[in-house]
Coordinates of N, CA, C and O and ligand atoms in Angstrom, one line a residue:
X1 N 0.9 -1.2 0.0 CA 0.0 0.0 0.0 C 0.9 1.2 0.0 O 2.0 1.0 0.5
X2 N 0.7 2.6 -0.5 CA 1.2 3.5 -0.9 C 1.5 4.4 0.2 O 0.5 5.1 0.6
X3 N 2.5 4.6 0.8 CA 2.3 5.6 1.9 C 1.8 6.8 0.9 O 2.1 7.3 -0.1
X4 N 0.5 7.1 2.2 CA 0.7 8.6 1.3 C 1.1 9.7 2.1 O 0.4 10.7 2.1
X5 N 2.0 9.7 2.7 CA 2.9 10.5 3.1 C 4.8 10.7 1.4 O 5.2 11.4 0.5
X6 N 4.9 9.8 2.0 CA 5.8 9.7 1.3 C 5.7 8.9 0.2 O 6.8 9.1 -0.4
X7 N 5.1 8.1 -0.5 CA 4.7 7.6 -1.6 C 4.9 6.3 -1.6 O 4.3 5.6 -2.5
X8 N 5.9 5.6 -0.3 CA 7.0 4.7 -0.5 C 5.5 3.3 -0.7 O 4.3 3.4 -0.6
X9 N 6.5 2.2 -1.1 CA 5.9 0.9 -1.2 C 5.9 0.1 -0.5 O 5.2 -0.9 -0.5
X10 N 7.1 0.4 0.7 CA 7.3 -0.5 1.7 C 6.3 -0.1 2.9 O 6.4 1.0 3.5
X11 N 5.3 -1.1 3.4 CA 5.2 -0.9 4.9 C 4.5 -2.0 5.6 O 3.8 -2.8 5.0
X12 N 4.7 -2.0 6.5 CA 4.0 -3.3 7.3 C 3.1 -3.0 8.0 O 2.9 -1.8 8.3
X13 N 2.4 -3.8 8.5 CA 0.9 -4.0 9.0 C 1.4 -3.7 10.5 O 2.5 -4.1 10.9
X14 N 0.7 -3.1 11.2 CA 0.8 -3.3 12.7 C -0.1 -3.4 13.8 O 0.1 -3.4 15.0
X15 N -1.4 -3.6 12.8 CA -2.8 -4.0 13.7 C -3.9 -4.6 13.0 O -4.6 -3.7 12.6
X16 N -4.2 -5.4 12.8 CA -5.5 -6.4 11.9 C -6.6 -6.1 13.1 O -6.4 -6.6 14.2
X17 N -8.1 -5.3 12.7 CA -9.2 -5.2 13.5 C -10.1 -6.1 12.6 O -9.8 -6.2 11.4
X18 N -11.4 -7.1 13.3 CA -12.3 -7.1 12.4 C -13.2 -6.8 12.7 O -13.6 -7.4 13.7
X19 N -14.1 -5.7 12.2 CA -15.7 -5.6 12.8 C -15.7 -6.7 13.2 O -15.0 -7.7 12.9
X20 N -16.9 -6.3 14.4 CA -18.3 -7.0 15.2 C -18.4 -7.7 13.8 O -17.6 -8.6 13.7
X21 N -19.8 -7.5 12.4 CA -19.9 -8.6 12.2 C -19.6 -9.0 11.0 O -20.2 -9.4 10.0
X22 N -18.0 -8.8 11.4 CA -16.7 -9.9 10.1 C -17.1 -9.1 9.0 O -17.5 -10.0 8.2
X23 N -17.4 -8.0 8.3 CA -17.5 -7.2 6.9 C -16.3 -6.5 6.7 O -15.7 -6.2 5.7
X24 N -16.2 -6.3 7.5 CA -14.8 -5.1 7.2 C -13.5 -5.5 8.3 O -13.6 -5.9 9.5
X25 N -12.4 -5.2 7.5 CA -10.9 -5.7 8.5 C -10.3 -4.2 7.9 O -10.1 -3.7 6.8
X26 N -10.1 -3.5 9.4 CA -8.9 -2.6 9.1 C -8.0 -2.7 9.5 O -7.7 -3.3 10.6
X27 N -7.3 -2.1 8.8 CA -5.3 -2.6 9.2 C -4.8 -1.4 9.6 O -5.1 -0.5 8.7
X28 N -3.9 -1.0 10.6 CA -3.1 0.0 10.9 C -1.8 -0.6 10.2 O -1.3 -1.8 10.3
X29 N -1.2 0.4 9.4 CA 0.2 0.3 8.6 C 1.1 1.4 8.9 O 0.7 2.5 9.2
X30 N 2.3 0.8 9.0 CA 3.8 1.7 9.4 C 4.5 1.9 8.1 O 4.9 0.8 7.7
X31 N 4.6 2.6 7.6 CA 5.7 2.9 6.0 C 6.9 2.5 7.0 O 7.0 2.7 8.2
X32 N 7.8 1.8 6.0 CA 9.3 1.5 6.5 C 9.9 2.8 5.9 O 11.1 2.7 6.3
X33 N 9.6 3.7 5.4 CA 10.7 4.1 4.7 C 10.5 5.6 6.2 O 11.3 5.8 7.1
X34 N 9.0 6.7 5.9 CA 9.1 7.6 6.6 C 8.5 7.4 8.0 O 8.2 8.3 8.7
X35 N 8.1 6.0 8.3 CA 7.3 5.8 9.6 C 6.0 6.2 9.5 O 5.2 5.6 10.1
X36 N 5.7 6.9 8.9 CA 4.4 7.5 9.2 C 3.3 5.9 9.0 O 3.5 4.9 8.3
X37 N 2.0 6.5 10.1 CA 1.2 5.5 9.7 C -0.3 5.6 9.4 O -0.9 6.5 9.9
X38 N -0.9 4.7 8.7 CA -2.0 5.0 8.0 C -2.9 3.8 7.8 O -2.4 2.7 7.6
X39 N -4.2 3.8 7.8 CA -5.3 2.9 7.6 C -5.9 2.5 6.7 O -6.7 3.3 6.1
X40 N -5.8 1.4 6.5 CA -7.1 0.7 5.3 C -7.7 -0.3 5.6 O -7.4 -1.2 6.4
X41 N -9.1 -0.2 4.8 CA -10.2 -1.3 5.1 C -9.9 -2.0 3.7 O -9.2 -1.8 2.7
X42 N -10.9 -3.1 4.3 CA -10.6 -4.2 3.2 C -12.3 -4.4 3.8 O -12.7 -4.6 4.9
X43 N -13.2 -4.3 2.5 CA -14.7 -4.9 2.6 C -15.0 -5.5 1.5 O -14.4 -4.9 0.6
X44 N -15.7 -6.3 1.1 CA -16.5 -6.9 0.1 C -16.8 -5.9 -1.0 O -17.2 -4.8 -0.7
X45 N -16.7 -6.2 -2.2 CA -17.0 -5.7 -3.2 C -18.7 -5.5 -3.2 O -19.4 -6.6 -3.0
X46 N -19.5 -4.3 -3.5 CA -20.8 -4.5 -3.1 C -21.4 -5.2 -4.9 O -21.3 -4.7 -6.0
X47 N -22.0 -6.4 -4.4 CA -22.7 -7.2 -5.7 C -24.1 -6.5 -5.8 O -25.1 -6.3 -5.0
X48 N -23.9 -6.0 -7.4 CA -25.0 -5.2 -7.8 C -26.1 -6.8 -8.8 O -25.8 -7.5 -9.7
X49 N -27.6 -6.7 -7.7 CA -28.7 -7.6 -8.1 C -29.1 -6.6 -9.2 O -29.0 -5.4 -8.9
X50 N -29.5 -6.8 -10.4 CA -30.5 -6.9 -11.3 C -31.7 -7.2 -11.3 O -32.1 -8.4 -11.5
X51 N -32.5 -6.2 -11.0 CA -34.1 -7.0 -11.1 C -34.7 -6.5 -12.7 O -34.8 -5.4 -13.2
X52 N -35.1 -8.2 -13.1 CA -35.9 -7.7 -14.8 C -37.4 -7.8 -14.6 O -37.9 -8.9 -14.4
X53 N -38.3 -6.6 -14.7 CA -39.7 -6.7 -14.2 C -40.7 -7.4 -15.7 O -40.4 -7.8 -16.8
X54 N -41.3 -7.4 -15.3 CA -42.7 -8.5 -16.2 C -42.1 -7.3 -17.6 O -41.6 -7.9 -18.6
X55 N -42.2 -6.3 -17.5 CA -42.3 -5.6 -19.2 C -41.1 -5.9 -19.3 O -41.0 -6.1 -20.5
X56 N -39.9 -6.2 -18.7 CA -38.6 -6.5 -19.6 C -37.6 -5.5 -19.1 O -36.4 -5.5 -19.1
X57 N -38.5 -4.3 -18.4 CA -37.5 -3.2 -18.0 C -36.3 -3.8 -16.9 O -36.5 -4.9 -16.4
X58 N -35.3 -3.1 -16.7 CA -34.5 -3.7 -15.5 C -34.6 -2.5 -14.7 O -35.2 -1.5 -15.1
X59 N -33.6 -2.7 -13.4 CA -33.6 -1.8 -12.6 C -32.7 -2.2 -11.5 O -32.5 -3.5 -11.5
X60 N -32.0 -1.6 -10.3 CA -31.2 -2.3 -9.4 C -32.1 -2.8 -8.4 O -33.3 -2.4 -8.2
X61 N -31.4 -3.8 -7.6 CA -32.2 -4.6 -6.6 C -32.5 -3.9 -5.5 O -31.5 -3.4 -5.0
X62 N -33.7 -3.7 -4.9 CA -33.7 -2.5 -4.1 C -34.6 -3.5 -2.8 O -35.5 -4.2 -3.0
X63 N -33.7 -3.3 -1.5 CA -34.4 -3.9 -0.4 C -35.7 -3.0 0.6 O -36.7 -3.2 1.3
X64 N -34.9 -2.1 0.1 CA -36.6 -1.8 1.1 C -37.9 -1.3 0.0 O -38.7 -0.4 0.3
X65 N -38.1 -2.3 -1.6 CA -38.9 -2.0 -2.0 C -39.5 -3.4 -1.3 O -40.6 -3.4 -0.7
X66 N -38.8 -4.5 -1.3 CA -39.3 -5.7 -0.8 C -40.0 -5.5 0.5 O -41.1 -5.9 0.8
X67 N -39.0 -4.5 1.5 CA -39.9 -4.2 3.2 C -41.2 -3.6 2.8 O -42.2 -3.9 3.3
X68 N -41.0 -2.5 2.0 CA -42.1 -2.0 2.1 C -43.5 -2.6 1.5 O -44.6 -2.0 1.9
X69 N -43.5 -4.0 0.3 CA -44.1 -4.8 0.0 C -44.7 -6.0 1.2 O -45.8 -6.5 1.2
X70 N -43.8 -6.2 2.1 CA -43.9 -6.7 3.1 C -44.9 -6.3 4.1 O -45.6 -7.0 4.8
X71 N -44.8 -5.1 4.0 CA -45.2 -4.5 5.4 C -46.8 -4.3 4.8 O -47.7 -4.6 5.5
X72 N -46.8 -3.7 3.5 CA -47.9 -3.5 3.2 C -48.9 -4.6 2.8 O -50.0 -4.3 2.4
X73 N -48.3 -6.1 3.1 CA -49.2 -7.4 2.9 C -49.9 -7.7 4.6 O -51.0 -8.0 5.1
X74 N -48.5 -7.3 5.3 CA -48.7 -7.5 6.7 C -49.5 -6.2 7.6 O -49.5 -6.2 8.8
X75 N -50.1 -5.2 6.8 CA -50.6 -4.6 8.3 C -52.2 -5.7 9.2 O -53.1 -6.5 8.9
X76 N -51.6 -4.9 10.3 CA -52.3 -5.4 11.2 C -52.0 -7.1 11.6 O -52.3 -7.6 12.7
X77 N -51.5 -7.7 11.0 CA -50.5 -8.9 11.1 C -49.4 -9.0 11.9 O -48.7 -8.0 12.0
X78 N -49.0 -10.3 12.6 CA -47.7 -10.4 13.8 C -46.4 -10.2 13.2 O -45.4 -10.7 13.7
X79 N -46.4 -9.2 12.1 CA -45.3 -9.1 11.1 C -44.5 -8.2 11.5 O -45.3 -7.2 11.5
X80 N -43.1 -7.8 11.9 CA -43.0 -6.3 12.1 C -42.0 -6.3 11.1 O -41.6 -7.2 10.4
X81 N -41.4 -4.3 11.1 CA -40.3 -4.1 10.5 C -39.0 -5.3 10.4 O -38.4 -5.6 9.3
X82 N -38.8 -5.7 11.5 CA -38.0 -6.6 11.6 C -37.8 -7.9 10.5 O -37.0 -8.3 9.7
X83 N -39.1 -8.1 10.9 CA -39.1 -9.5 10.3 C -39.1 -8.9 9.0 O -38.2 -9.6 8.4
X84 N -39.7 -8.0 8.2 CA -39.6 -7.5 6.8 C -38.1 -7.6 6.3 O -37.6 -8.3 5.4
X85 N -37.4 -6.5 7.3 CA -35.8 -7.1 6.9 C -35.2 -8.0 7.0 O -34.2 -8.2 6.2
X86 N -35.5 -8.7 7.7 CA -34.6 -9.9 7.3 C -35.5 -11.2 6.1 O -35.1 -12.4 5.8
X87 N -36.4 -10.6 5.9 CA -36.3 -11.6 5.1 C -35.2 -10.4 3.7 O -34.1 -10.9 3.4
X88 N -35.4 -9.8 3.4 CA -35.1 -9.0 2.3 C -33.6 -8.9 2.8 O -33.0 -8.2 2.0
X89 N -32.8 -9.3 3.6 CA -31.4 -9.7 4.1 C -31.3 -10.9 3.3 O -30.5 -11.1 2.4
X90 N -32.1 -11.6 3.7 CA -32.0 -13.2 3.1 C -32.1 -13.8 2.1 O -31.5 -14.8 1.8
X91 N -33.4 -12.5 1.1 CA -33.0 -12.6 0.0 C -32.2 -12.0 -0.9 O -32.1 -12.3 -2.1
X92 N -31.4 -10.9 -0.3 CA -30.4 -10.8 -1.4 C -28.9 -11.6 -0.9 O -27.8 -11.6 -1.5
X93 N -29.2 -12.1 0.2 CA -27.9 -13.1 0.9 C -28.2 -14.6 -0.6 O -27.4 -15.0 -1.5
X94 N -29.2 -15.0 -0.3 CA -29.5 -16.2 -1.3 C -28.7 -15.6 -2.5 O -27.5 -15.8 -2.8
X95 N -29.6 -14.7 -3.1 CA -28.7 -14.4 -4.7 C -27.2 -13.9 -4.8 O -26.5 -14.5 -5.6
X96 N -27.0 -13.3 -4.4 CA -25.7 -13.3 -3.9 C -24.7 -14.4 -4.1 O -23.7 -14.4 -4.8
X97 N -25.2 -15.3 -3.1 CA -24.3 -16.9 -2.9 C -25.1 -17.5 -4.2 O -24.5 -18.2 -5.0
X98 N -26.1 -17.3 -4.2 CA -26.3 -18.5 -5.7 C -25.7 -17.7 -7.2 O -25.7 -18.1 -8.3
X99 N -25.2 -16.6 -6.8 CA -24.5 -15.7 -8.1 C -25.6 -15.3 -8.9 O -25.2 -15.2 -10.1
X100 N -26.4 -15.2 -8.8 CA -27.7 -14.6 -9.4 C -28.0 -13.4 -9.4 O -28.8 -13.1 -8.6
X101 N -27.6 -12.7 -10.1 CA -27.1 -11.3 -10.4 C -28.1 -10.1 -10.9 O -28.5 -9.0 -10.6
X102 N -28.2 -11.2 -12.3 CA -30.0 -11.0 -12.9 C -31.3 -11.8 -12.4 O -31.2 -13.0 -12.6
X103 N -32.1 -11.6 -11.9 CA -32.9 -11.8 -11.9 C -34.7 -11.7 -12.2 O -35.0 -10.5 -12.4
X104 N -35.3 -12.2 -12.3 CA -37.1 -12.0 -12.6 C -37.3 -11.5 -11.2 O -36.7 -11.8 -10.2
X105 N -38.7 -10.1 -11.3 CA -39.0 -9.9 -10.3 C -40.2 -10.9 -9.9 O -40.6 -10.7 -8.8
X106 N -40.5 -11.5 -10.4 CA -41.6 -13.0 -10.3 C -40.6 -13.5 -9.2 O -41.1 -13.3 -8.1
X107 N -39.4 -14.0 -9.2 CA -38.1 -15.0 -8.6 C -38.2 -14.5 -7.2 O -38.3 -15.2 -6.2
X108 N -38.1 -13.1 -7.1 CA -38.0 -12.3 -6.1 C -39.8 -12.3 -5.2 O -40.0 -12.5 -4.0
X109 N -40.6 -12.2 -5.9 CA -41.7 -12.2 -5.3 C -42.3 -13.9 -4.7 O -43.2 -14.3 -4.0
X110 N -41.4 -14.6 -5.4 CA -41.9 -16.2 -4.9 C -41.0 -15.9 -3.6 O -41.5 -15.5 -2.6
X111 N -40.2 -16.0 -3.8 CA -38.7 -15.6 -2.9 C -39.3 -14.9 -1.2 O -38.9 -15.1 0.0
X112 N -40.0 -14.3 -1.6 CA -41.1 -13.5 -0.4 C -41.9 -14.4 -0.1 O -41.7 -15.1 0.9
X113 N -42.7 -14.5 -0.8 CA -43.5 -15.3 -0.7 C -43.5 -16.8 0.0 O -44.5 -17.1 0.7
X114 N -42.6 -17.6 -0.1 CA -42.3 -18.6 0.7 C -42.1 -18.4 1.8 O -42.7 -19.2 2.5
X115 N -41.3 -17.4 2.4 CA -40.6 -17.1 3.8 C -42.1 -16.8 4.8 O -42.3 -17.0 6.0
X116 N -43.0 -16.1 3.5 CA -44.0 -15.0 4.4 C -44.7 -16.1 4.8 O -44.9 -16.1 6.1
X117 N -45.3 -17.3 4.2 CA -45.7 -18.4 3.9 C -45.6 -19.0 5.6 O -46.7 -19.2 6.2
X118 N -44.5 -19.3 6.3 CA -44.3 -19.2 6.8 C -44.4 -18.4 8.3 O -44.7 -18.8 9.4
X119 N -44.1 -17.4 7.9 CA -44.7 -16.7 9.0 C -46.0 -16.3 8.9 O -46.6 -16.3 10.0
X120 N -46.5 -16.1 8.3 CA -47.6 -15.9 8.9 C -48.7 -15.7 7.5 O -48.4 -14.7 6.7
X121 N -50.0 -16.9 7.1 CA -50.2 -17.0 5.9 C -51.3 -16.1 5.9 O -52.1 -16.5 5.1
X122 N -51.6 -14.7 6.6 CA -52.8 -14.2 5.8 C -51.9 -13.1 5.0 O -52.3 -12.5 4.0
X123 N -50.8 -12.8 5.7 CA -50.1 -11.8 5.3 C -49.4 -12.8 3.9 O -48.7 -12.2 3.1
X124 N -49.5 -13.9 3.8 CA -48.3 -14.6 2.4 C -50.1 -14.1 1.6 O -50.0 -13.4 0.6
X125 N -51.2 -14.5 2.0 CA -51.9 -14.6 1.0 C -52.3 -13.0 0.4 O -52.5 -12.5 -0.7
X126 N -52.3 -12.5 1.4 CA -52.7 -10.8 0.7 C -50.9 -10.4 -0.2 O -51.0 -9.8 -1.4
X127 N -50.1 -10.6 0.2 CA -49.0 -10.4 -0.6 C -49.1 -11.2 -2.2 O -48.7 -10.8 -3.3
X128 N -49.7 -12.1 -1.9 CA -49.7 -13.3 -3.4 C -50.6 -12.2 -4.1 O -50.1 -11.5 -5.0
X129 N -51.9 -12.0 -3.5 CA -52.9 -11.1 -4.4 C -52.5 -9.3 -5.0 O -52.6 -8.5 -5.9
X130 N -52.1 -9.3 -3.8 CA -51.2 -7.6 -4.1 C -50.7 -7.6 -5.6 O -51.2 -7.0 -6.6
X131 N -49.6 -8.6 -5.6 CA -49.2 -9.1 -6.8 C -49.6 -9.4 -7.7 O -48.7 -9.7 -8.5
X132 N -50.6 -9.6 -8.0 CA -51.1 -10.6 -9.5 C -50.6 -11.5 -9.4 O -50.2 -11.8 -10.5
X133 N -50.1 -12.5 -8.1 CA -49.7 -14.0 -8.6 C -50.4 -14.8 -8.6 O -50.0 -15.8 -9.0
X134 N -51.6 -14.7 -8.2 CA -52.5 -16.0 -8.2 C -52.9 -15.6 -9.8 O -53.1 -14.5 -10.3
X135 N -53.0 -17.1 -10.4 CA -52.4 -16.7 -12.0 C -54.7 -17.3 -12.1 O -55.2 -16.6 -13.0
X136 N -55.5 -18.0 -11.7 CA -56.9 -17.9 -11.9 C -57.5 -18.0 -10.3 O -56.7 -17.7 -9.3
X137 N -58.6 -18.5 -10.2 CA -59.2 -18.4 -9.0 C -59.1 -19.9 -8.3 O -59.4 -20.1 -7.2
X138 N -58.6 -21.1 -9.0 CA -58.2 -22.3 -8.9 C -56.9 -21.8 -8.2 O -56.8 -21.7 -7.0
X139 N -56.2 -21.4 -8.8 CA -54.8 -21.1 -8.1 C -55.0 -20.8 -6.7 O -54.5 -21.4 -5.8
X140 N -56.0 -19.8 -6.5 CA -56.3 -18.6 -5.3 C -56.7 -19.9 -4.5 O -55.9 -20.1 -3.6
X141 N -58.1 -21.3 -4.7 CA -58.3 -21.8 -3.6 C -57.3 -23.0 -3.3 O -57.4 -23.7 -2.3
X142 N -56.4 -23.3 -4.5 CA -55.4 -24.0 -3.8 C -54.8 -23.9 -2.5 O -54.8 -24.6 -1.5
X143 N -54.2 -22.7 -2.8 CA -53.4 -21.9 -1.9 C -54.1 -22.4 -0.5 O -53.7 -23.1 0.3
X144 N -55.4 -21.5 -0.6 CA -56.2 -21.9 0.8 C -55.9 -23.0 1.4 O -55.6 -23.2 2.5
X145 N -56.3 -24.2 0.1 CA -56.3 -25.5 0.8 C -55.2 -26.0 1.6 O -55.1 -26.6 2.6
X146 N -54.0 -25.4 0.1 CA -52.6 -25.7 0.8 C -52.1 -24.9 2.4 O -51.2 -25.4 3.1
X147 N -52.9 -23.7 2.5 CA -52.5 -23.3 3.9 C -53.2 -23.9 5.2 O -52.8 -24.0 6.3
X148 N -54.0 -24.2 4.9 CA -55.6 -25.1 5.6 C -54.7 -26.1 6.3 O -54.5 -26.1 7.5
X149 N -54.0 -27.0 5.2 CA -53.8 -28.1 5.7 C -52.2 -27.8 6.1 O -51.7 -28.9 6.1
X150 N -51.2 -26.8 6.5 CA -50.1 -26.2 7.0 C -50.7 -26.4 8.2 O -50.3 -27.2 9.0
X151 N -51.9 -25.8 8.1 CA -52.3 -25.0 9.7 C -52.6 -26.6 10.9 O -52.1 -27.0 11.9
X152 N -53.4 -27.1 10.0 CA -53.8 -28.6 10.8 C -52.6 -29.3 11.1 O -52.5 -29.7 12.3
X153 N -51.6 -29.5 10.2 CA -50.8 -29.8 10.7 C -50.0 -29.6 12.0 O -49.8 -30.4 12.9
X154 N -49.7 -28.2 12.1 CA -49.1 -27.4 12.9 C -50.1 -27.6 14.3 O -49.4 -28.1 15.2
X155 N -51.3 -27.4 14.6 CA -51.8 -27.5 15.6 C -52.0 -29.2 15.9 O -52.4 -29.4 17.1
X156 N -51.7 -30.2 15.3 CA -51.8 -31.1 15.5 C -50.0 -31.8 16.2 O -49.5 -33.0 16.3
X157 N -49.4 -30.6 16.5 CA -48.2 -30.8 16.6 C -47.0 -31.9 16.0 O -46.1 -32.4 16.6
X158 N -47.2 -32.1 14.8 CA -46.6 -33.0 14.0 C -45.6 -31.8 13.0 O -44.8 -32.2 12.1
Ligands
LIG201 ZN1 6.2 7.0 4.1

């Protein structure tokens, strides 16, 4: 690294920190040549998501369009801010590690949709409708049935 004091090339490290949560490592460095010392981070390259919407347009991957989709499936639901973020953490953690760079905003809205599924299904099913995903009205009472029988399960403790 460059002193920029003196320009020189030589210097050594004299302190490795890492954030709380492991993103960033900074290093205290000594130039060999004028002593002087100076700091650098070292963080992840930020991976730009691609979202391609139903017309074909693209656009960057934006997480709090996902919270704010969230929140707006979930009012009055056991859903909070919280939980909105982290799913939209999660999913750009998935694409990220699956290297999915480009993606369908359909991919993205299943992608919600599963997690919300889970938490809590009146808020997965008003998010499905928000959307135009229920593709006829067979679709729509699937769904039901398929949460119907989530729920039985779940209360039947199995
Ligand atoms: Zn120097």
């Amino acid at each position: 690294m460059k002193c920029p004091k003196c320009g020189s090339l030589n210097d050594r490290v004299v302190d490795t920190r890492q954030s709380k949560d492991g993103t960033v490592i900074r290093r205290r460095r000594e130039c060999l040549d004028c002593g002087n010392r100076f700091t650098t981070y070292e963080r992840f390259e930020e991976e730009k998501i691609i979202v391609k919407k139903k017309s074909g347009e693209t656009q960057s991957f934006d997480k709090t369009k996902i919270i704010r989709g969230i929140l707006l499936a979930s009012k009055n639901r056991p859903i909070t801010q919280k939980h909105a973020e982290e799913i939209a953490n999660e999913i750009e953690r998935y694409l990220i590690d699956e290297g999915k760079l480009l993606v369908e905003s359909t991919e993205i809205g299943d992608l919600v949709q599963e997690r919300l599924k889970k938490l809590d299904p009146i808020a997965y099913i008003r998010f499905k409708s928000v959307y135009n995903e229920f593709k006829d009205i067979k679709d729509f009472e699937e769904t039901l049935k398929e949460i119907e029988e989530n729920s039985k399960e779940k209360s039947n403790g199995s």
